[in-house]
PDB file of C-alpha atoms in Angstrom:
ATOM      1  CA  UNK A   1       0.049   0.097  -0.283  1.00  0.00           C
ATOM      2  CA  UNK A   2       0.983   3.379  -0.241  1.00  0.00           C
ATOM      3  CA  UNK A   3       0.754   6.100   2.264  1.00  0.00           C
ATOM      4  CA  UNK A   4      -0.359  10.024   1.118  1.00  0.00           C
ATOM      5  CA  UNK A   5       0.849  11.943   3.636  1.00  0.00           C
ATOM      6  CA  UNK A   6      -0.944  16.066   3.489  1.00  0.00           C
ATOM      7  CA  UNK A   7      -0.071  19.180   5.606  1.00  0.00           C
ATOM      8  CA  UNK A   8       2.747  21.468   7.489  1.00  0.00           C
ATOM      9  CA  UNK A   9       6.224  21.056   5.995  1.00  0.00           C
ATOM     10  CA  UNK A  10       7.603  24.345   7.619  1.00  0.00           C
ATOM     11  CA  UNK A  11      10.158  25.883  10.238  1.00  0.00           C
ATOM     12  CA  UNK A  12       9.738  25.983  13.850  1.00  0.00           C
ATOM     13  CA  UNK A  13      11.709  27.698  16.676  1.00  0.00           C
ATOM     14  CA  UNK A  14      11.390  26.330  19.918  1.00  0.00           C
ATOM     15  CA  UNK A  15      12.150  27.256  23.813  1.00  0.00           C
ATOM     16  CA  UNK A  16      11.598  24.642  26.206  1.00  0.00           C
ATOM     17  CA  UNK A  17      13.179  24.904  30.290  1.00  0.00           C
ATOM     18  CA  UNK A  18      16.123  22.734  28.746  1.00  0.00           C
ATOM     19  CA  UNK A  19      17.334  25.318  25.626  1.00  0.00           C
ATOM     20  CA  UNK A  20      16.250  26.616  22.717  1.00  0.00           C
ATOM     21  CA  UNK A  21      16.800  26.174  18.809  1.00  0.00           C
ATOM     22  CA  UNK A  22      17.066  28.790  16.210  1.00  0.00           C
ATOM     23  CA  UNK A  23      14.561  27.670  13.175  1.00  0.00           C
ATOM     24  CA  UNK A  24      14.727  23.809  12.549  1.00  0.00           C
ATOM     25  CA  UNK A  25      12.903  21.439  10.293  1.00  0.00           C
ATOM     26  CA  UNK A  26       9.266  21.079  11.383  1.00  0.00           C
ATOM     27  CA  UNK A  27       6.169  20.937  10.307  1.00  0.00           C
ATOM     28  CA  UNK A  28       3.171  18.312  10.488  1.00  0.00           C
ATOM     29  CA  UNK A  29       3.437  16.582   7.107  1.00  0.00           C
ATOM     30  CA  UNK A  30       7.658  16.200   8.359  1.00  0.00           C
ATOM     31  CA  UNK A  31       6.980  13.763  10.955  1.00  0.00           C
ATOM     32  CA  UNK A  32       3.829  12.220   9.900  1.00  0.00           C
ATOM     33  CA  UNK A  33       6.363  11.154   7.044  1.00  0.00           C
ATOM     34  CA  UNK A  34       9.692  10.811   8.647  1.00  0.00           C
ATOM     35  CA  UNK A  35       7.696   8.562  11.317  1.00  0.00           C
ATOM     36  CA  UNK A  36       5.757   6.277   8.234  1.00  0.00           C
ATOM     37  CA  UNK A  37       9.551   5.696   6.349  1.00  0.00           C
ATOM     38  CA  UNK A  38      11.220   4.154   9.570  1.00  0.00           C
ATOM     39  CA  UNK A  39       8.112   1.127   9.269  1.00  0.00           C
ATOM     40  CA  UNK A  40       9.729   1.059   5.538  1.00  0.00           C
ATOM     41  CA  UNK A  41       6.740   2.195   4.727  1.00  0.00           C
ATOM     42  CA  UNK A  42       5.459   4.028   1.552  1.00  0.00           C
ATOM     43  CA  UNK A  43       5.137   7.729   1.914  1.00  0.00           C
ATOM     44  CA  UNK A  44       4.333  10.581  -0.564  1.00  0.00           C
ATOM     45  CA  UNK A  45       3.837  13.761   0.863  1.00  0.00           C
ATOM     46  CA  UNK A  46       2.058  17.254  -0.340  1.00  0.00           C
ATOM     47  CA  UNK A  47       2.634  20.719   1.250  1.00  0.00           C
ATOM     48  CA  UNK A  48       4.245  23.701   0.016  1.00  0.00           C
ATOM     49  CA  UNK A  49       7.516  25.487   0.828  1.00  0.00           C
ATOM     50  CA  UNK A  50       9.515  28.995   0.089  1.00  0.00           C
ATOM     51  CA  UNK A  51      12.490  29.606  -1.528  1.00  0.00           C
ATOM     52  CA  UNK A  52      14.332  29.817   1.664  1.00  0.00           C
ATOM     53  CA  UNK A  53      13.568  26.035   2.941  1.00  0.00           C
ATOM     54  CA  UNK A  54      17.763  24.596   2.789  1.00  0.00           C
ATOM     55  CA  UNK A  55      18.337  22.205   0.128  1.00  0.00           C
ATOM     56  CA  UNK A  56      19.588  19.952   3.354  1.00  0.00           C
ATOM     57  CA  UNK A  57      16.052  19.938   4.632  1.00  0.00           C
ATOM     58  CA  UNK A  58      15.608  18.706   1.396  1.00  0.00           C
ATOM     59  CA  UNK A  59      17.810  15.530   1.379  1.00  0.00           C
ATOM     60  CA  UNK A  60      16.483  14.769   4.682  1.00  0.00           C
ATOM     61  CA  UNK A  61      13.278  13.514   2.977  1.00  0.00           C
ATOM     62  CA  UNK A  62      15.785  11.813   0.268  1.00  0.00           C
ATOM     63  CA  UNK A  63      17.909   9.875   2.809  1.00  0.00           C
ATOM     64  CA  UNK A  64      14.441   8.388   4.531  1.00  0.00           C
ATOM     65  CA  UNK A  65      13.193   7.294   1.121  1.00  0.00           C
ATOM     66  CA  UNK A  66      10.464   9.972   1.361  1.00  0.00           C
ATOM     67  CA  UNK A  67       8.165  11.343  -1.822  1.00  0.00           C
ATOM     68  CA  UNK A  68       7.981  14.966  -1.793  1.00  0.00           C
ATOM     69  CA  UNK A  69       7.106  15.417  -5.708  1.00  0.00           C
ATOM     70  CA  UNK A  70       3.900  16.783  -4.391  1.00  0.00           C
ATOM     71  CA  UNK A  71       5.473  18.936  -2.316  1.00  0.00           C
ATOM     72  CA  UNK A  72       5.184  23.033  -4.321  1.00  0.00           C
ATOM     73  CA  UNK A  73       8.093  24.994  -3.765  1.00  0.00           C
ATOM     74  CA  UNK A  74       6.958  29.172  -4.589  1.00  0.00           C
ATOM     75  CA  UNK A  75      10.784  30.288  -5.031  1.00  0.00           C
ATOM     76  CA  UNK A  76       9.533  34.071  -4.276  1.00  0.00           C
ATOM     77  CA  UNK A  77       7.986  32.815  -0.566  1.00  0.00           C
ATOM     78  CA  UNK A  78       9.369  32.258   2.721  1.00  0.00           C
ATOM     79  CA  UNK A  79       8.570  29.057   3.891  1.00  0.00           C
ATOM     80  CA  UNK A  80       5.524  28.803   7.205  1.00  0.00           C
ATOM     81  CA  UNK A  81       7.456  29.462  10.194  1.00  0.00           C
ATOM     82  CA  UNK A  82       6.110  28.528  13.882  1.00  0.00           C
ATOM     83  CA  UNK A  83       7.157  30.038  17.355  1.00  0.00           C
ATOM     84  CA  UNK A  84       6.369  28.556  20.896  1.00  0.00           C
ATOM     85  CA  UNK A  85       7.627  28.496  24.516  1.00  0.00           C
ATOM     86  CA  UNK A  86       6.883  25.607  26.464  1.00  0.00           C
ATOM     87  CA  UNK A  87       6.123  26.128  30.248  1.00  0.00           C
ATOM     88  CA  UNK A  88       7.822  24.290  32.861  1.00  0.00           C
ATOM     89  CA  UNK A  89       5.066  21.530  33.069  1.00  0.00           C
ATOM     90  CA  UNK A  90       5.779  20.964  29.142  1.00  0.00           C
ATOM     91  CA  UNK A  91       1.965  20.275  29.058  1.00  0.00           C
ATOM     92  CA  UNK A  92       1.737  24.321  28.715  1.00  0.00           C
ATOM     93  CA  UNK A  93       2.389  26.915  25.715  1.00  0.00           C
ATOM     94  CA  UNK A  94       2.262  30.213  24.952  1.00  0.00           C
ATOM     95  CA  UNK A  95       2.733  30.397  20.639  1.00  0.00           C
ATOM     96  CA  UNK A  96       4.758  33.256  19.733  1.00  0.00           C
ATOM     97  CA  UNK A  97       5.343  33.565  16.181  1.00  0.00           C
ATOM     98  CA  UNK A  98       3.308  32.230  13.399  1.00  0.00           C
ATOM     99  CA  UNK A  99       3.570  33.240   9.925  1.00  0.00           C
ATOM    100  CA  UNK A 100       1.785  31.262   7.527  1.00  0.00           C
ATOM    101  CA  UNK A 101       3.153  32.679   4.223  1.00  0.00           C
ATOM    102  CA  UNK A 102       3.153  30.420   1.331  1.00  0.00           C
ATOM    103  CA  UNK A 103       0.624  28.240   3.183  1.00  0.00           C
ATOM    104  CA  UNK A 104      -1.477  31.220   3.130  1.00  0.00           C
ATOM    105  CA  UNK A 105      -2.789  30.500  -0.497  1.00  0.00           C
ATOM    106  CA  UNK A 106      -1.762  26.738  -0.373  1.00  0.00           C
ATOM    107  CA  UNK A 107      -3.757  24.942  -2.511  1.00  0.00           C
ATOM    108  CA  UNK A 108      -2.792  20.967  -2.497  1.00  0.00           C
ATOM    109  CA  UNK A 109      -2.682  19.415  -5.614  1.00  0.00           C
ATOM    110  CA  UNK A 110      -1.959  15.414  -6.100  1.00  0.00           C
ATOM    111  CA  UNK A 111       0.443  13.783  -8.389  1.00  0.00           C
ATOM    112  CA  UNK A 112      -1.085  11.407 -11.139  1.00  0.00           C
ATOM    113  CA  UNK A 113       0.545   9.120  -9.218  1.00  0.00           C
ATOM    114  CA  UNK A 114      -0.129   9.101  -5.847  1.00  0.00           C
ATOM    115  CA  UNK A 115      -4.242   9.449  -6.249  1.00  0.00           C
ATOM    116  CA  UNK A 116      -4.719   5.296  -6.260  1.00  0.00           C
ATOM    117  CA  UNK A 117      -2.776   6.123  -2.643  1.00  0.00           C
ATOM    118  CA  UNK A 118      -5.178   3.143  -0.534  1.00  0.00           C
ATOM    119  CA  UNK A 119      -3.903   5.649   3.435  1.00  0.00           C
ATOM    120  CA  UNK A 120      -4.496   9.175   2.925  1.00  0.00           C
ATOM    121  CA  UNK A 121      -3.415  10.720   6.465  1.00  0.00           C
ATOM    122  CA  UNK A 122      -5.352  14.413   6.278  1.00  0.00           C
ATOM    123  CA  UNK A 123      -2.222  15.938   8.679  1.00  0.00           C
ATOM    124  CA  UNK A 124      -3.730  19.342  10.806  1.00  0.00           C
ATOM    125  CA  UNK A 125      -4.912  21.853   8.191  1.00  0.00           C
ATOM    126  CA  UNK A 126      -8.024  23.926   7.452  1.00  0.00           C
ATOM    127  CA  UNK A 127     -10.808  21.074   7.057  1.00  0.00           C
ATOM    128  CA  UNK A 128     -11.714  22.702   3.247  1.00  0.00           C
ATOM    129  CA  UNK A 129      -8.282  21.643   2.377  1.00  0.00           C
ATOM    130  CA  UNK A 130      -8.498  18.158   3.822  1.00  0.00           C
ATOM    131  CA  UNK A 131     -11.651  17.957   1.939  1.00  0.00           C
ATOM    132  CA  UNK A 132      -9.987  19.081  -1.389  1.00  0.00           C
ATOM    133  CA  UNK A 133      -7.710  16.353  -1.226  1.00  0.00           C
ATOM    134  CA  UNK A 134     -10.284  13.569  -1.338  1.00  0.00           C
ATOM    135  CA  UNK A 135     -11.978  15.612  -3.941  1.00  0.00           C
ATOM    136  CA  UNK A 136      -8.989  14.491  -6.397  1.00  0.00           C
ATOM    137  CA  UNK A 137      -8.034  11.095  -5.589  1.00  0.00           C
ATOM    138  CA  UNK A 138      -9.347   8.631  -8.795  1.00  0.00           C
ATOM    139  CA  UNK A 139      -9.967   5.320  -6.140  1.00  0.00           C
ATOM    140  CA  UNK A 140     -11.399   5.907  -3.064  1.00  0.00           C
ATOM    141  CA  UNK A 141      -8.910   5.013  -0.137  1.00  0.00           C
ATOM    142  CA  UNK A 142      -9.177   2.127   1.641  1.00  0.00           C
ATOM    143  CA  UNK A 143      -8.912   4.068   4.644  1.00  0.00           C
ATOM    144  CA  UNK A 144      -8.913   7.956   5.361  1.00  0.00           C
ATOM    145  CA  UNK A 145      -7.168   9.095   8.963  1.00  0.00           C
ATOM    146  CA  UNK A 146      -7.562  12.754   9.845  1.00  0.00           C
ATOM    147  CA  UNK A 147      -6.357  14.683  12.342  1.00  0.00           C
ATOM    148  CA  UNK A 148      -7.762  18.977  13.726  1.00  0.00           C
ATOM    149  CA  UNK A 149      -7.439  20.782  16.698  1.00  0.00           C
ATOM    150  CA  UNK A 150      -9.572  22.883  18.504  1.00  0.00           C
ATOM    151  CA  UNK A 151      -8.860  26.214  16.517  1.00  0.00           C
ATOM    152  CA  UNK A 152     -10.549  24.259  13.596  1.00  0.00           C
ATOM    153  CA  UNK A 153     -13.599  23.687  15.447  1.00  0.00           C
ATOM    154  CA  UNK A 154     -14.116  27.355  16.865  1.00  0.00           C
ATOM    155  CA  UNK A 155     -13.476  28.619  13.128  1.00  0.00           C
ATOM    156  CA  UNK A 156     -14.635  26.463  10.441  1.00  0.00           C
ATOM    157  CA  UNK A 157     -17.578  24.318  12.439  1.00  0.00           C
ATOM    158  CA  UNK A 158     -19.606  23.278   9.373  1.00  0.00           C
ATOM    159  CA  UNK A 159     -16.545  22.642   7.328  1.00  0.00           C
ATOM    160  CA  UNK A 160     -15.119  20.402   9.618  1.00  0.00           C
ATOM    161  CA  UNK A 161     -18.121  18.688  10.558  1.00  0.00           C
ATOM    162  CA  UNK A 162     -18.187  18.297   5.896  1.00  0.00           C
ATOM    163  CA  UNK A 163     -14.801  16.479   5.944  1.00  0.00           C
ATOM    164  CA  UNK A 164     -14.997  13.950   9.057  1.00  0.00           C
ATOM    165  CA  UNK A 165     -18.449  12.608   7.631  1.00  0.00           C
ATOM    166  CA  UNK A 166     -16.410  11.733   4.907  1.00  0.00           C
ATOM    167  CA  UNK A 167     -13.261   9.732   7.072  1.00  0.00           C
ATOM    168  CA  UNK A 168     -13.123   6.655   8.883  1.00  0.00           C
ATOM    169  CA  UNK A 169     -10.615   7.722  11.512  1.00  0.00           C
ATOM    170  CA  UNK A 170     -10.740  10.773  13.503  1.00  0.00           C
ATOM    171  CA  UNK A 171      -7.748  11.595  15.674  1.00  0.00           C
ATOM    172  CA  UNK A 172      -8.114  14.557  18.739  1.00  0.00           C
ATOM    173  CA  UNK A 173      -6.625  15.090  21.835  1.00  0.00           C
ATOM    174  CA  UNK A 174      -9.048  14.356  24.935  1.00  0.00           C
ATOM    175  CA  UNK A 175     -10.076  18.264  25.313  1.00  0.00           C
ATOM    176  CA  UNK A 176     -11.116  18.692  21.408  1.00  0.00           C
ATOM    177  CA  UNK A 177     -12.907  15.131  21.885  1.00  0.00           C
ATOM    178  CA  UNK A 178     -14.908  16.837  24.925  1.00  0.00           C
ATOM    179  CA  UNK A 179     -15.195  20.145  23.065  1.00  0.00           C
ATOM    180  CA  UNK A 180     -16.362  18.689  19.465  1.00  0.00           C
ATOM    181  CA  UNK A 181     -19.069  15.987  21.301  1.00  0.00           C
ATOM    182  CA  UNK A 182     -20.019  18.369  23.710  1.00  0.00           C
ATOM    183  CA  UNK A 183     -19.896  15.201  26.485  1.00  0.00           C
ATOM    184  CA  UNK A 184     -17.366  15.287  28.653  1.00  0.00           C
ATOM    185  CA  UNK A 185     -16.760  11.465  29.698  1.00  0.00           C
ATOM    186  CA  UNK A 186     -14.307  10.481  26.912  1.00  0.00           C
ATOM    187  CA  UNK A 187     -16.265   6.829  25.953  1.00  0.00           C
ATOM    188  CA  UNK A 188     -20.100   9.360  25.181  1.00  0.00           C
ATOM    189  CA  UNK A 189     -17.609  11.417  23.392  1.00  0.00           C
ATOM    190  CA  UNK A 190     -16.053   8.626  21.145  1.00  0.00           C
ATOM    191  CA  UNK A 191     -19.297   7.630  20.566  1.00  0.00           C
ATOM    192  CA  UNK A 192     -21.121  10.813  20.020  1.00  0.00           C
ATOM    193  CA  UNK A 193     -17.897  11.240  17.209  1.00  0.00           C
ATOM    194  CA  UNK A 194     -18.356   8.185  15.751  1.00  0.00           C
ATOM    195  CA  UNK A 195     -22.121   9.282  14.850  1.00  0.00           C
ATOM    196  CA  UNK A 196     -20.803  11.687  12.809  1.00  0.00           C
ATOM    197  CA  UNK A 197     -19.036   9.367  10.566  1.00  0.00           C
ATOM    198  CA  UNK A 198     -15.778   7.995  11.498  1.00  0.00           C
ATOM    199  CA  UNK A 199     -15.573   4.719  12.341  1.00  0.00           C
ATOM    200  CA  UNK A 200     -12.918   4.692  14.343  1.00  0.00           C
ATOM    201  CA  UNK A 201     -11.632   7.859  16.901  1.00  0.00           C
ATOM    202  CA  UNK A 202      -8.299   8.002  18.753  1.00  0.00           C
ATOM    203  CA  UNK A 203      -8.552   9.892  21.592  1.00  0.00           C
ATOM    204  CA  UNK A 204      -5.167  10.699  22.376  1.00  0.00           C
ATOM    205  CA  UNK A 205      -3.546  11.893  26.122  1.00  0.00           C
ATOM    206  CA  UNK A 206      -0.357  12.825  25.690  1.00  0.00           C
ATOM    207  CA  UNK A 207       1.364  11.688  28.901  1.00  0.00           C
ATOM    208  CA  UNK A 208      -1.313   9.337  29.689  1.00  0.00           C
ATOM    209  CA  UNK A 209      -1.488   7.381  26.422  1.00  0.00           C
ATOM    210  CA  UNK A 210      -3.885   7.034  23.734  1.00  0.00           C
ATOM    211  CA  UNK A 211      -7.704   5.350  23.506  1.00  0.00           C
ATOM    212  CA  UNK A 212      -9.075   3.776  20.320  1.00  0.00           C
ATOM    213  CA  UNK A 213     -12.408   3.234  20.185  1.00  0.00           C
ATOM    214  CA  UNK A 214     -13.808   0.788  17.142  1.00  0.00           C
ATOM    215  CA  UNK A 215     -17.650   0.348  17.286  1.00  0.00           C
ATOM    216  CA  UNK A 216     -18.265  -1.535  20.642  1.00  0.00           C
ATOM    217  CA  UNK A 217     -14.501  -1.764  21.697  1.00  0.00           C
ATOM    218  CA  UNK A 218     -12.219  -0.118  23.416  1.00  0.00           C
ATOM    219  CA  UNK A 219      -8.345  -0.265  23.291  1.00  0.00           C
ATOM    220  CA  UNK A 220      -6.326   1.895  25.780  1.00  0.00           C
ATOM    221  CA  UNK A 221      -2.306   2.001  24.578  1.00  0.00           C
ATOM    222  CA  UNK A 222       0.017   3.349  27.470  1.00  0.00           C
ATOM    223  CA  UNK A 223       2.642   6.033  27.130  1.00  0.00           C
ATOM    224  CA  UNK A 224       6.147   5.047  28.080  1.00  0.00           C
ATOM    225  CA  UNK A 225       7.581   7.013  31.168  1.00  0.00           C
ATOM    226  CA  UNK A 226      10.017   8.469  29.905  1.00  0.00           C
ATOM    227  CA  UNK A 227      13.378  10.171  32.179  1.00  0.00           C
ATOM    228  CA  UNK A 228      14.039  13.205  30.053  1.00  0.00           C
ATOM    229  CA  UNK A 229      11.534  15.022  28.013  1.00  0.00           C
ATOM    230  CA  UNK A 230      13.382  17.783  25.443  1.00  0.00           C
ATOM    231  CA  UNK A 231      10.369  18.989  23.526  1.00  0.00           C
ATOM    232  CA  UNK A 232       6.968  17.738  22.667  1.00  0.00           C
ATOM    233  CA  UNK A 233       6.677  19.507  19.708  1.00  0.00           C
ATOM    234  CA  UNK A 234       5.669  17.480  16.938  1.00  0.00           C
ATOM    235  CA  UNK A 235       5.343  14.269  19.384  1.00  0.00           C
ATOM    236  CA  UNK A 236       0.875  13.935  18.167  1.00  0.00           C
ATOM    237  CA  UNK A 237       2.121  13.612  14.023  1.00  0.00           C
ATOM    238  CA  UNK A 238       4.765  11.424  14.948  1.00  0.00           C
ATOM    239  CA  UNK A 239       1.911   9.450  16.833  1.00  0.00           C
ATOM    240  CA  UNK A 240      -0.423   9.469  13.782  1.00  0.00           C
ATOM    241  CA  UNK A 241       2.767   8.849  11.516  1.00  0.00           C
ATOM    242  CA  UNK A 242       3.545   6.187  12.907  1.00  0.00           C
ATOM    243  CA  UNK A 243      -0.139   4.942  13.677  1.00  0.00           C
ATOM    244  CA  UNK A 244      -1.013   5.324   9.288  1.00  0.00           C
ATOM    245  CA  UNK A 245       2.483   3.552   8.161  1.00  0.00           C
ATOM    246  CA  UNK A 246       2.023   0.949  10.127  1.00  0.00           C
ATOM    247  CA  UNK A 247      -1.381   0.361   8.554  1.00  0.00           C
ATOM    248  CA  UNK A 248       0.476   0.732   5.662  1.00  0.00           C
ATOM    249  CA  UNK A 249       3.445  -1.507   5.708  1.00  0.00           C
ATOM    250  CA  UNK A 250       1.593  -4.593   6.758  1.00  0.00           C
ATOM    251  CA  UNK A 251      -1.821  -3.452   4.648  1.00  0.00           C
ATOM    252  CA  UNK A 252      -4.303  -4.805   7.290  1.00  0.00           C
ATOM    253  CA  UNK A 253      -7.327  -2.655   8.665  1.00  0.00           C
ATOM    254  CA  UNK A 254      -8.100  -4.726  10.626  1.00  0.00           C
ATOM    255  CA  UNK A 255      -9.143  -3.612  14.748  1.00  0.00           C
ATOM    256  CA  UNK A 256      -6.772  -6.219  16.467  1.00  0.00           C
ATOM    257  CA  UNK A 257      -4.144  -4.597  13.878  1.00  0.00           C
ATOM    258  CA  UNK A 258      -4.699  -1.173  14.616  1.00  0.00           C
ATOM    259  CA  UNK A 259      -3.977  -2.014  17.866  1.00  0.00           C
ATOM    260  CA  UNK A 260      -0.576  -2.473  17.403  1.00  0.00           C
ATOM    261  CA  UNK A 261      -0.290   0.347  15.014  1.00  0.00           C
ATOM    262  CA  UNK A 262      -1.192   2.616  18.720  1.00  0.00           C
ATOM    263  CA  UNK A 263       1.188   1.407  20.290  1.00  0.00           C
ATOM    264  CA  UNK A 264       4.171   1.740  17.552  1.00  0.00           C
ATOM    265  CA  UNK A 265       2.908   5.482  17.181  1.00  0.00           C
ATOM    266  CA  UNK A 266       3.369   5.802  20.886  1.00  0.00           C
ATOM    267  CA  UNK A 267       6.332   4.029  20.166  1.00  0.00           C
ATOM    268  CA  UNK A 268       7.389   6.060  17.991  1.00  0.00           C
ATOM    269  CA  UNK A 269       6.513   9.492  19.732  1.00  0.00           C
ATOM    270  CA  UNK A 270       8.300   8.746  23.221  1.00  0.00           C
ATOM    271  CA  UNK A 271      11.289   9.285  20.561  1.00  0.00           C
ATOM    272  CA  UNK A 272      10.547  12.213  19.382  1.00  0.00           C
ATOM    273  CA  UNK A 273      10.200  13.668  22.745  1.00  0.00           C
ATOM    274  CA  UNK A 274      14.221  13.124  23.606  1.00  0.00           C
ATOM    275  CA  UNK A 275      15.458  15.606  21.046  1.00  0.00           C
ATOM    276  CA  UNK A 276      13.962  18.500  19.720  1.00  0.00           C
ATOM    277  CA  UNK A 277      12.547  18.280  16.343  1.00  0.00           C
ATOM    278  CA  UNK A 278      12.900  15.800  14.301  1.00  0.00           C
ATOM    279  CA  UNK A 279      16.426  15.223  14.958  1.00  0.00           C
ATOM    280  CA  UNK A 280      16.201  11.668  17.246  1.00  0.00           C
ATOM    281  CA  UNK A 281      13.653  10.784  14.400  1.00  0.00           C
ATOM    282  CA  UNK A 282      15.773  11.388  11.730  1.00  0.00           C
ATOM    283  CA  UNK A 283      19.162   9.265  13.486  1.00  0.00           C
ATOM    284  CA  UNK A 284      16.726   6.669  14.577  1.00  0.00           C
ATOM    285  CA  UNK A 285      17.787   3.270  14.409  1.00  0.00           C
ATOM    286  CA  UNK A 286      15.783  -0.396  13.702  1.00  0.00           C
ATOM    287  CA  UNK A 287      17.367  -1.206  16.967  1.00  0.00           C
ATOM    288  CA  UNK A 288      16.676   1.552  19.168  1.00  0.00           C
ATOM    289  CA  UNK A 289      12.896   0.627  17.921  1.00  0.00           C
ATOM    290  CA  UNK A 290      12.878  -2.464  18.190  1.00  0.00           C
ATOM    291  CA  UNK A 291      13.911  -2.227  22.110  1.00  0.00           C
ATOM    292  CA  UNK A 292      11.519   0.199  22.242  1.00  0.00           C
ATOM    293  CA  UNK A 293       8.949  -1.643  20.872  1.00  0.00           C
ATOM    294  CA  UNK A 294      10.189  -4.390  24.004  1.00  0.00           C
ATOM    295  CA  UNK A 295       9.455  -2.367  26.716  1.00  0.00           C
ATOM    296  CA  UNK A 296       6.020  -0.969  25.689  1.00  0.00           C
ATOM    297  CA  UNK A 297       5.343  -5.010  26.003  1.00  0.00           C
ATOM    298  CA  UNK A 298       7.392  -4.928  28.946  1.00  0.00           C
ATOM    299  CA  UNK A 299       5.668  -2.205  30.843  1.00  0.00           C
ATOM    300  CA  UNK A 300       1.721  -3.772  29.885  1.00  0.00           C
ATOM    301  CA  UNK A 301       2.852  -7.539  30.193  1.00  0.00           C
ATOM    302  CA  UNK A 302       1.977  -9.623  33.938  1.00  0.00           C
ATOM    303  CA  UNK A 303       0.526 -12.547  35.204  1.00  0.00           C
ATOM    304  CA  UNK A 304      -2.624 -12.723  37.109  1.00  0.00           C
ATOM    305  CA  UNK A 305      -5.153 -14.657  38.889  1.00  0.00           C
ATOM    306  CA  UNK A 306      -8.093 -14.267  40.514  1.00  0.00           C
TER     307      UNK A 306
END
């Protein structure tokens, strides 16, 4: 199977209690693509960059076998830029700068060779942009995964409901699930969201793991307790990329395989937070990944009798 990932390729400048960076490689599509590529999945990005985008970052995509035919470069424009500062608890942050630049007029164009992609991952963008991607597909994807956020719930409600009705999997955090559904209980929230269209709802709870809802079945994946968390930027996108990449690579859309995909996404996200930006994902080895999966297995494996 092929994975088509649509989202931002960006510059980020990040400050946490452990240090700060200048402009570094970021963006939802970047994290999604890197995570999926670590699993051997065929992944292609659709995004937009400016003439200021560094050749060394283009090389990151080539080195990781990430297709960028669908990434449009506007030579006289500037790449989307975000800057943020995290609080001491690392769960909250302040946005310091947001410069849309070339993203402001972004109209995704899906290359002909990718219009038959079986898996589509719609990264966090305006719902109308996400909808335009589905309208360009020549073959109906086997699985469409959507990521969104509270900003679109506040500013593009009707468009958001329209795209939600057309996807198979929705990923949101717990606060977003409550806002979208109007329900405090996450179980009730998931059922309400499922009635809007998605068969599968994934509710991310950050350092407290993630919940997978499929019809009347619920699966909980823990987050690995880490000694050092340097930068949570991109962890949610890495999680989504790992989830989508695992399903793409295994070509298995079953609920049981989605449970495995949740663990894989969580494992990859646990690496992202250990260094700034995409640095850890770029250097991640197969051995490190396998060892991390075993850590997750040991975290949840136990014998019991009653």
